[in-house]
mmCIF file of C-alpha atoms in Angstrom:
data_model
loop_
_atom_site.group_PDB
_atom_site.id
_atom_site.type_symbol
_atom_site.label_atom_id
_atom_site.label_comp_id
_atom_site.label_asym_id
_atom_site.label_seq_id
_atom_site.Cartn_x
_atom_site.Cartn_y
_atom_site.Cartn_z
ATOM 1 C CA MET Y 1 47.031 -70.222 41.185
ATOM 2 C CA LYS Y 2 50.587 -68.922 41.340
ATOM 3 C CA ILE Y 3 52.775 -69.407 38.268
ATOM 4 C CA LYS Y 4 56.562 -69.396 38.672
ATOM 5 C CA VAL Y 5 59.243 -69.316 35.993
ATOM 6 C CA ARG Y 6 63.014 -69.186 36.310
ATOM 7 C CA ILE Y 7 65.133 -67.210 33.857
ATOM 8 C CA PRO Y 8 68.936 -67.252 33.600
ATOM 9 C CA GLY Y 9 71.130 -64.237 34.040
ATOM 10 C CA THR Y 10 74.292 -63.850 32.012
ATOM 11 C CA CYS Y 11 77.992 -63.346 32.418
ATOM 12 C CA GLY Y 12 77.992 -60.406 30.042
ATOM 13 C CA GLU Y 13 78.218 -61.492 26.414
ATOM 14 C CA LEU Y 14 80.508 -63.833 24.491
ATOM 15 C CA VAL Y 15 80.837 -61.213 21.736
ATOM 16 C CA GLN Y 16 79.428 -57.723 21.280
ATOM 17 C CA GLY Y 17 79.908 -55.084 18.604
ATOM 18 C CA ARG Y 18 78.507 -53.546 15.457
ATOM 19 C CA ILE Y 19 78.774 -55.317 12.098
ATOM 20 C CA LYS Y 20 77.572 -53.773 8.821
ATOM 21 C CA GLY Y 21 75.545 -51.213 10.739
ATOM 22 C CA LYS Y 22 73.796 -53.800 12.926
ATOM 23 C CA ASN Y 23 74.311 -54.140 16.661
ATOM 24 C CA SER Y 24 75.134 -57.734 17.542
ATOM 25 C CA HIS Y 25 75.895 -59.730 20.618
ATOM 26 C CA ILE Y 26 76.241 -63.428 21.293
ATOM 27 C CA THR Y 27 74.451 -64.384 24.480
ATOM 28 C CA CYS Y 28 76.217 -65.909 27.476
ATOM 29 C CA PRO Y 29 73.445 -67.292 29.722
ATOM 30 C CA VAL Y 30 74.638 -68.784 33.011
ATOM 31 C CA GLU Y 31 73.156 -70.893 35.775
ATOM 32 C CA ILE Y 32 72.447 -67.915 38.043
ATOM 33 C CA LEU Y 33 68.682 -67.497 37.987
ATOM 34 C CA SER Y 34 65.831 -65.111 38.678
ATOM 35 C CA SER Y 35 62.559 -66.682 39.868
ATOM 36 C CA VAL Y 36 59.451 -64.673 38.981
ATOM 37 C CA SER Y 37 55.996 -65.629 40.267
ATOM 38 C CA VAL Y 38 52.682 -64.167 39.106
ATOM 39 C CA GLN Y 39 49.292 -64.679 40.727
ATOM 40 C CA LEU Y 40 45.981 -63.291 39.472
ATOM 41 C CA THR Y 41 44.094 -61.154 42.009
ATOM 42 C CA GLY Y 42 40.640 -59.635 42.277
ATOM 43 C CA PHE Y 43 41.941 -56.073 42.230
ATOM 44 C CA TYR Y 44 40.859 -54.445 38.963
ATOM 45 C CA GLY Y 45 43.866 -53.547 36.823
ATOM 46 C CA GLN Y 46 46.270 -53.370 39.777
ATOM 47 C CA ILE Y 47 49.820 -54.719 39.564
ATOM 48 C CA GLU Y 48 51.370 -55.505 42.934
ATOM 49 C CA CYS Y 49 55.156 -55.527 42.646
ATOM 50 C CA ARG Y 50 58.169 -54.461 44.682
ATOM 51 C CA PRO Y 51 58.759 -50.706 44.315
ATOM 52 C CA ASP Y 52 62.362 -51.260 43.146
ATOM 53 C CA LYS Y 53 61.187 -53.471 40.259
ATOM 54 C CA VAL Y 54 59.809 -50.704 38.049
ATOM 55 C CA LYS Y 55 60.966 -52.360 34.807
ATOM 56 C CA THR Y 56 59.296 -55.659 35.710
ATOM 57 C CA ARG Y 57 56.055 -53.836 36.507
ATOM 58 C CA GLN Y 58 56.228 -52.115 33.106
ATOM 59 C CA ALA Y 59 56.806 -55.462 31.379
ATOM 60 C CA VAL Y 60 53.848 -57.088 33.143
ATOM 61 C CA ARG Y 61 51.565 -54.157 32.259
ATOM 62 C CA ARG Y 62 52.614 -54.289 28.608
ATOM 63 C CA THR Y 63 52.047 -58.060 28.550
ATOM 64 C CA LEU Y 64 48.523 -57.564 29.917
ATOM 65 C CA GLU Y 65 47.887 -54.903 27.260
ATOM 66 C CA LEU Y 66 49.277 -57.106 24.485
ATOM 67 C CA LEU Y 67 47.047 -60.015 25.501
ATOM 68 C CA GLY Y 68 43.928 -57.887 26.044
ATOM 69 C CA HIS Y 69 43.705 -58.286 29.825
ATOM 70 C CA THR Y 70 44.166 -54.697 31.020
ATOM 71 C CA SER Y 71 41.461 -55.051 33.682
ATOM 72 C CA THR Y 72 43.136 -58.075 35.295
ATOM 73 C CA GLY Y 73 44.932 -57.584 38.610
ATOM 74 C CA VAL Y 74 48.165 -59.463 39.294
ATOM 75 C CA LYS Y 75 50.656 -59.889 42.112
ATOM 76 C CA VAL Y 76 54.308 -60.247 41.072
ATOM 77 C CA SER Y 77 56.985 -61.767 43.323
ATOM 78 C CA ILE Y 78 60.678 -61.888 42.430
ATOM 79 C CA SER Y 79 63.499 -63.842 44.044
ATOM 80 C CA SER Y 80 66.762 -63.406 42.165
ATOM 81 C CA GLN Y 81 70.297 -64.750 42.538
ATOM 82 C CA ILE Y 82 71.580 -62.289 39.908
ATOM 83 C CA PRO Y 83 73.735 -59.360 41.099
ATOM 84 C CA VAL Y 84 72.407 -55.959 40.004
ATOM 85 C CA GLY Y 85 74.327 -53.381 37.968
ATOM 86 C CA LYS Y 86 77.105 -55.765 36.919
ATOM 87 C CA GLY Y 87 76.144 -56.531 33.322
ATOM 88 C CA MET Y 88 74.607 -59.889 34.256
ATOM 89 C CA ALA Y 89 71.136 -59.212 32.786
ATOM 90 C CA SER Y 90 69.407 -58.932 36.156
ATOM 91 C CA SER Y 91 66.641 -56.635 34.888
ATOM 92 C CA THR Y 92 66.273 -58.500 31.578
ATOM 93 C CA ALA Y 93 65.789 -61.785 33.452
ATOM 94 C CA ASP Y 94 63.100 -60.185 35.635
ATOM 95 C CA ILE Y 95 61.392 -58.661 32.587
ATOM 96 C CA VAL Y 96 61.398 -61.962 30.661
ATOM 97 C CA GLY Y 97 60.146 -63.824 33.730
ATOM 98 C CA GLY Y 98 57.385 -61.265 34.267
ATOM 99 C CA CYS Y 99 56.173 -61.594 30.667
ATOM 100 C CA LEU Y 100 56.224 -65.400 30.656
ATOM 101 C CA ALA Y 101 54.640 -65.882 34.080
ATOM 102 C CA THR Y 102 51.894 -63.332 33.372
ATOM 103 C CA ALA Y 103 50.976 -64.971 30.078
ATOM 104 C CA LYS Y 104 50.951 -68.429 31.644
ATOM 105 C CA ALA Y 105 48.796 -67.263 34.567
ATOM 106 C CA LEU Y 106 46.266 -65.972 32.021
ATOM 107 C CA GLY Y 107 46.316 -69.237 30.076
ATOM 108 C CA GLU Y 108 47.918 -67.415 27.158
ATOM 109 C CA SER Y 109 51.303 -67.664 25.447
ATOM 110 C CA VAL Y 110 53.903 -65.182 24.258
ATOM 111 C CA THR Y 111 56.702 -65.810 21.785
ATOM 112 C CA PRO Y 112 60.334 -64.878 22.407
ATOM 113 C CA ARG Y 113 59.942 -62.132 19.774
ATOM 114 C CA MET Y 114 56.942 -60.677 21.639
ATOM 115 C CA ILE Y 115 58.976 -60.668 24.843
ATOM 116 C CA ALA Y 116 61.940 -59.090 23.063
ATOM 117 C CA ASP Y 117 59.690 -56.308 21.742
ATOM 118 C CA ILE Y 118 58.382 -55.604 25.247
ATOM 119 C CA ALA Y 119 61.865 -55.712 26.765
ATOM 120 C CA ILE Y 120 63.417 -53.425 24.154
ATOM 121 C CA SER Y 121 60.627 -50.884 24.705
ATOM 122 C CA ILE Y 122 61.878 -50.592 28.294
ATOM 123 C CA GLU Y 123 65.674 -50.756 27.910
ATOM 124 C CA PRO Y 124 68.473 -52.275 25.776
ATOM 125 C CA THR Y 125 68.115 -55.983 26.376
ATOM 126 C CA ASP Y 126 69.924 -59.292 26.299
ATOM 127 C CA GLY Y 127 68.679 -62.144 24.087
ATOM 128 C CA ILE Y 128 68.077 -64.595 26.945
ATOM 129 C CA MET Y 129 64.389 -64.974 26.070
ATOM 130 C CA TYR Y 130 65.563 -67.250 23.241
ATOM 131 C CA GLU Y 131 66.587 -70.854 23.875
ATOM 132 C CA GLY Y 132 70.179 -71.933 23.347
ATOM 133 C CA ILE Y 133 72.854 -69.428 22.337
ATOM 134 C CA VAL Y 134 71.810 -66.715 19.900
ATOM 135 C CA CYS Y 135 73.199 -63.735 18.045
ATOM 136 C CA PHE Y 136 70.910 -60.844 18.994
ATOM 137 C CA ASP Y 137 70.512 -57.117 18.358
ATOM 138 C CA HIS Y 138 70.329 -55.693 21.880
ATOM 139 C CA LEU Y 139 69.144 -52.267 20.694
ATOM 140 C CA GLY Y 140 66.709 -53.381 17.977
ATOM 141 C CA GLY Y 141 65.343 -56.478 19.721
ATOM 142 C CA GLU Y 142 65.841 -58.692 16.664
ATOM 143 C CA ILE Y 143 67.292 -62.193 16.718
ATOM 144 C CA ILE Y 144 69.946 -62.327 14.012
ATOM 145 C CA ARG Y 145 70.387 -66.089 14.139
ATOM 146 C CA SER Y 146 70.287 -69.052 16.496
ATOM 147 C CA LEU Y 147 73.712 -70.615 17.025
ATOM 148 C CA GLY Y 148 72.755 -73.831 18.817
ATOM 149 C CA ASP Y 149 73.135 -75.414 22.221
ATOM 150 C CA PRO Y 150 75.894 -74.265 24.573
ATOM 151 C CA PRO Y 151 79.102 -76.305 24.590
ATOM 152 C CA PRO Y 152 80.364 -77.532 27.990
ATOM 153 C CA ILE Y 153 82.046 -74.476 29.544
ATOM 154 C CA ASP Y 154 82.358 -73.649 33.225
ATOM 155 C CA ILE Y 155 82.654 -69.970 34.099
ATOM 156 C CA LEU Y 156 84.253 -68.204 37.033
ATOM 157 C CA VAL Y 157 82.592 -64.791 37.131
ATOM 158 C CA VAL Y 158 84.956 -62.165 38.544
ATOM 159 C CA ASP Y 159 83.411 -59.018 40.011
ATOM 160 C CA PRO Y 160 85.922 -56.223 40.703
ATOM 161 C CA GLY Y 161 83.223 -54.067 42.307
ATOM 162 C CA GLY Y 162 81.176 -51.061 41.302
ATOM 163 C CA ASN Y 163 78.128 -51.022 39.066
ATOM 164 C CA ILE Y 164 76.959 -49.493 35.801
ATOM 165 C CA ASP Y 165 73.552 -48.105 34.851
ATOM 166 C CA THR Y 166 72.641 -49.759 31.536
ATOM 167 C CA LEU Y 167 70.375 -46.944 30.358
ATOM 168 C CA ARG Y 168 72.954 -44.252 31.118
ATOM 169 C CA PHE Y 169 75.756 -46.260 29.493
ATOM 170 C CA ASN Y 170 73.749 -46.827 26.314
ATOM 171 C CA SER Y 171 72.897 -43.121 26.082
ATOM 172 C CA LYS Y 172 76.510 -42.602 24.892
ATOM 173 C CA ARG Y 173 75.966 -44.628 21.726
ATOM 174 C CA GLU Y 174 77.621 -42.222 19.295
ATOM 175 C CA VAL Y 175 81.016 -42.581 20.981
ATOM 176 C CA SER Y 176 80.831 -46.378 21.183
ATOM 177 C CA ALA Y 177 79.510 -46.629 17.599
ATOM 178 C CA ALA Y 178 82.617 -44.867 16.265
ATOM 179 C CA ILE Y 179 84.878 -47.290 18.138
ATOM 180 C CA HIS Y 180 82.810 -50.256 16.945
ATOM 181 C CA ARG Y 181 83.263 -49.098 13.343
ATOM 182 C CA LYS Y 182 87.023 -48.928 13.854
ATOM 183 C CA ASN Y 183 87.087 -52.403 15.435
ATOM 184 C CA GLU Y 184 84.573 -54.034 13.097
ATOM 185 C CA ASP Y 185 87.089 -56.478 11.591
ATOM 186 C CA PHE Y 186 88.094 -57.704 15.064
ATOM 187 C CA ILE Y 187 84.463 -58.110 16.127
ATOM 188 C CA LEU Y 188 83.626 -60.018 12.949
ATOM 189 C CA GLU Y 189 86.567 -62.352 13.571
ATOM 190 C CA ALA Y 190 85.462 -62.828 17.190
ATOM 191 C CA LEU Y 191 81.890 -63.562 16.129
ATOM 192 C CA ASN Y 192 83.005 -66.082 13.494
ATOM 193 C CA LEU Y 193 85.276 -67.870 15.978
ATOM 194 C CA VAL Y 194 82.529 -68.200 18.589
ATOM 195 C CA GLU Y 195 79.931 -69.281 16.021
ATOM 196 C CA GLU Y 196 82.272 -71.961 14.677
ATOM 197 C CA GLY Y 197 83.150 -73.037 18.213
ATOM 198 C CA ILE Y 198 79.504 -73.496 19.161
ATOM 199 C CA LYS Y 199 78.731 -75.330 15.923
ATOM 200 C CA LYS Y 200 81.700 -77.687 16.348
ATOM 201 C CA ARG Y 201 81.465 -77.742 20.173
ATOM 202 C CA ASP Y 202 85.080 -76.586 20.203
ATOM 203 C CA ILE Y 203 85.475 -74.647 23.442
ATOM 204 C CA GLN Y 204 88.939 -73.385 22.510
ATOM 205 C CA LEU Y 205 87.478 -71.476 19.556
ATOM 206 C CA VAL Y 206 84.757 -70.025 21.789
ATOM 207 C CA GLY Y 207 87.381 -68.875 24.276
ATOM 208 C CA LYS Y 208 89.574 -67.339 21.585
ATOM 209 C CA GLY Y 209 86.696 -65.362 20.058
ATOM 210 C CA ALA Y 210 85.371 -64.194 23.425
ATOM 211 C CA THR Y 211 88.823 -62.959 24.456
ATOM 212 C CA LEU Y 212 89.201 -61.012 21.215
ATOM 213 C CA SER Y 213 85.854 -59.295 21.793
ATOM 214 C CA ALA Y 214 86.756 -58.520 25.415
ATOM 215 C CA LEU Y 215 89.999 -56.845 24.355
ATOM 216 C CA SER Y 216 88.259 -54.880 21.590
ATOM 217 C CA ASN Y 217 85.836 -53.471 24.169
ATOM 218 C CA GLN Y 218 88.591 -51.914 26.293
ATOM 219 C CA GLU Y 219 88.317 -48.630 24.369
ATOM 220 C CA ILE Y 220 84.612 -48.429 25.206
ATOM 221 C CA LEU Y 221 84.587 -49.630 28.821
ATOM 222 C CA TYR Y 222 88.064 -50.155 30.237
ATOM 223 C CA LYS Y 223 88.629 -52.944 32.771
ATOM 224 C CA ARG Y 224 92.034 -52.515 34.406
ATOM 225 C CA GLU Y 225 92.079 -56.101 35.707
ATOM 226 C CA LEU Y 226 91.461 -57.684 32.296
ATOM 227 C CA ALA Y 227 95.072 -58.182 31.137
ATOM 228 C CA ASP Y 228 96.101 -59.737 34.462
ATOM 229 C CA ILE Y 229 93.079 -62.044 34.494
ATOM 230 C CA ILE Y 230 93.763 -63.173 30.918
ATOM 231 C CA SER Y 231 97.382 -63.951 31.841
ATOM 232 C CA ILE Y 232 96.578 -65.766 35.093
ATOM 233 C CA SER Y 233 93.758 -67.855 33.645
ATOM 234 C CA ALA Y 234 95.812 -68.874 30.592
ATOM 235 C CA SER Y 235 98.697 -69.989 32.823
ATOM 236 C CA LEU Y 236 96.366 -72.345 34.707
ATOM 237 C CA GLY Y 237 94.566 -73.848 31.703
ATOM 238 C CA GLY Y 238 91.678 -71.450 31.097
ATOM 239 C CA ILE Y 239 90.329 -71.323 27.541
ATOM 240 C CA GLY Y 240 89.700 -67.560 27.432
ATOM 241 C CA VAL Y 241 87.760 -64.712 28.988
ATOM 242 C CA ASN Y 242 84.631 -62.769 28.190
ATOM 243 C CA VAL Y 243 83.250 -59.547 29.633
ATOM 244 C CA ALA Y 244 80.095 -57.636 30.303
ATOM 245 C CA HIS Y 245 80.568 -55.129 27.488
ATOM 246 C CA SER Y 246 78.361 -52.615 29.306
ATOM 247 C CA GLY Y 247 78.972 -53.875 32.847
ATOM 248 C CA THR Y 248 81.678 -54.634 35.375
ATOM 249 C CA VAL Y 249 82.130 -58.414 35.413
ATOM 250 C CA ILE Y 250 84.766 -60.523 33.681
ATOM 251 C CA GLY Y 251 84.131 -64.205 32.962
ATOM 252 C CA ILE Y 252 86.921 -66.766 32.984
ATOM 253 C CA LEU Y 253 85.955 -69.552 30.581
ATOM 254 C CA LEU Y 254 87.095 -72.952 31.797
ATOM 255 C CA PRO Y 255 86.984 -76.558 30.591
ATOM 256 C CA PRO Y 256 84.458 -78.621 32.585
ATOM 257 C CA ASP Y 257 87.225 -80.747 34.143
ATOM 258 C CA PHE Y 258 89.141 -77.708 35.473
ATOM 259 C CA SER Y 259 90.529 -78.521 38.943
ATOM 260 C CA GLU Y 260 92.502 -75.399 39.931
ATOM 261 C CA ILE Y 261 89.622 -73.100 40.838
ATOM 262 C CA GLN Y 262 90.910 -72.212 44.319
ATOM 263 C CA LEU Y 263 94.410 -71.480 43.010
ATOM 264 C CA LEU Y 264 92.881 -69.352 40.245
ATOM 265 C CA LYS Y 265 90.950 -67.268 42.793
ATOM 266 C CA LYS Y 266 94.034 -66.954 45.003
ATOM 267 C CA ARG Y 267 96.245 -65.662 42.196
ATOM 268 C CA ILE Y 268 93.635 -63.178 41.013
ATOM 269 C CA LYS Y 269 93.288 -61.767 44.527
ATOM 270 C CA GLU Y 270 97.071 -61.562 44.877
ATOM 271 C CA ARG Y 271 97.415 -59.657 41.598
ATOM 272 C CA CYS Y 272 94.177 -57.637 41.518
ATOM 273 C CA GLY Y 273 93.220 -57.190 45.184
ATOM 274 C CA ASN Y 274 91.297 -58.913 47.955
ATOM 275 C CA HIS Y 275 88.116 -57.003 47.082
ATOM 276 C CA MET Y 276 87.469 -59.272 44.085
ATOM 277 C CA LEU Y 277 84.255 -61.320 44.325
ATOM 278 C CA PHE Y 278 83.641 -64.607 42.529
ATOM 279 C CA TYR Y 279 80.620 -66.592 41.300
ATOM 280 C CA GLN Y 280 81.130 -70.153 40.072
ATOM 281 C CA THR Y 281 78.685 -71.171 37.369
ATOM 282 C CA ARG Y 282 78.435 -72.650 33.872
ATOM 283 C CA LEU Y 283 77.258 -71.703 30.403
ATOM 284 C CA ILE Y 284 73.661 -72.771 29.729
ATOM 285 C CA GLY Y 285 71.027 -71.968 27.116
ATOM 286 C CA GLY Y 286 68.523 -69.136 27.304
ATOM 287 C CA GLY Y 287 64.780 -69.552 27.836
ATOM 288 C CA LYS Y 288 62.886 -70.610 30.952
ATOM 289 C CA TYR Y 289 63.861 -73.245 33.539
#
C-alpha cells in the first residue's frame, strides 16, 4: 500500500532572529505543497528515491532506524510545487513528508518533535512539522511556543531570481549572530507584534511585525528590491511584507479581500524589472494535509 502525505512549504518566515541567546523564527506556512509517497518493498533495507533528494533519503533512513525497521525496504516518490533554493522550505517539506509517510506505511507514528530532531540532524530546519503557527528554533530543533491558528492573510510571493544554499548560508553563523545581537530589540518587538496579531487575529499587527523583521535582516542578507516592494504594496493596501531570512523571496502580506493583485504585479515589474516571478498563495498552518 502506498501512503501519501502533503506538507506545506513556506514564504520564508514571519520573524527571525536571536533573542536572549536563542535562535527564533515564527513560521509562515503557505498553500504551496510537497506530496511525498512511501511504499514498502521486498528489497531488504533498500531505499529507492530520486538521486537529487539526498536529504529526504537520509530522513527516511533515520525514521526507519528510529522505529526499529532498518531491514525494511521502501520506495519514496516526491511531487513538489515548492521552488528550490528560494527560502521556501522545499527540502524541509520533503524531509517532514518522508518521515510521516514512512511511519504511516509501517503502521507506526512519529511526533513533531521526533521529526524536528531528524530534520535538524540533516540541516537547519523550518518548524512546519508543527500544526498552526509556531515560534521555533531552526538551529536547535526546539519548539519555543505554539502561537495558534493562522489569521486570514493572502500572500503574493515575489521571487527576484537566484537561489541560496541553506547549509552554506548557515555556515556563516558568527557574522549573523553579531548582527542579531545588535538588532535584538527590533527582533523582540517584531516577535511581540506578530504574536499579538495572531492571538487577536489582527492582520495589521502581523504585517507590521513581519516588516520590521524583514528590514532588520537587510544587514545579514540584503534584498535590493525590498524598499520598493514595501512602498508599492503599502500604496495599494498591503498590510506588510515578510522575507526568507536565508533565501531570496519576499512575501507581500495582503488582506483576504485584496482586489488589486494585477496592478500590484505590474507596478513591481515596472520598478524592479520584468524578471520578477510571482506565486499567489495564502498563509496556512503547518502539519500534514
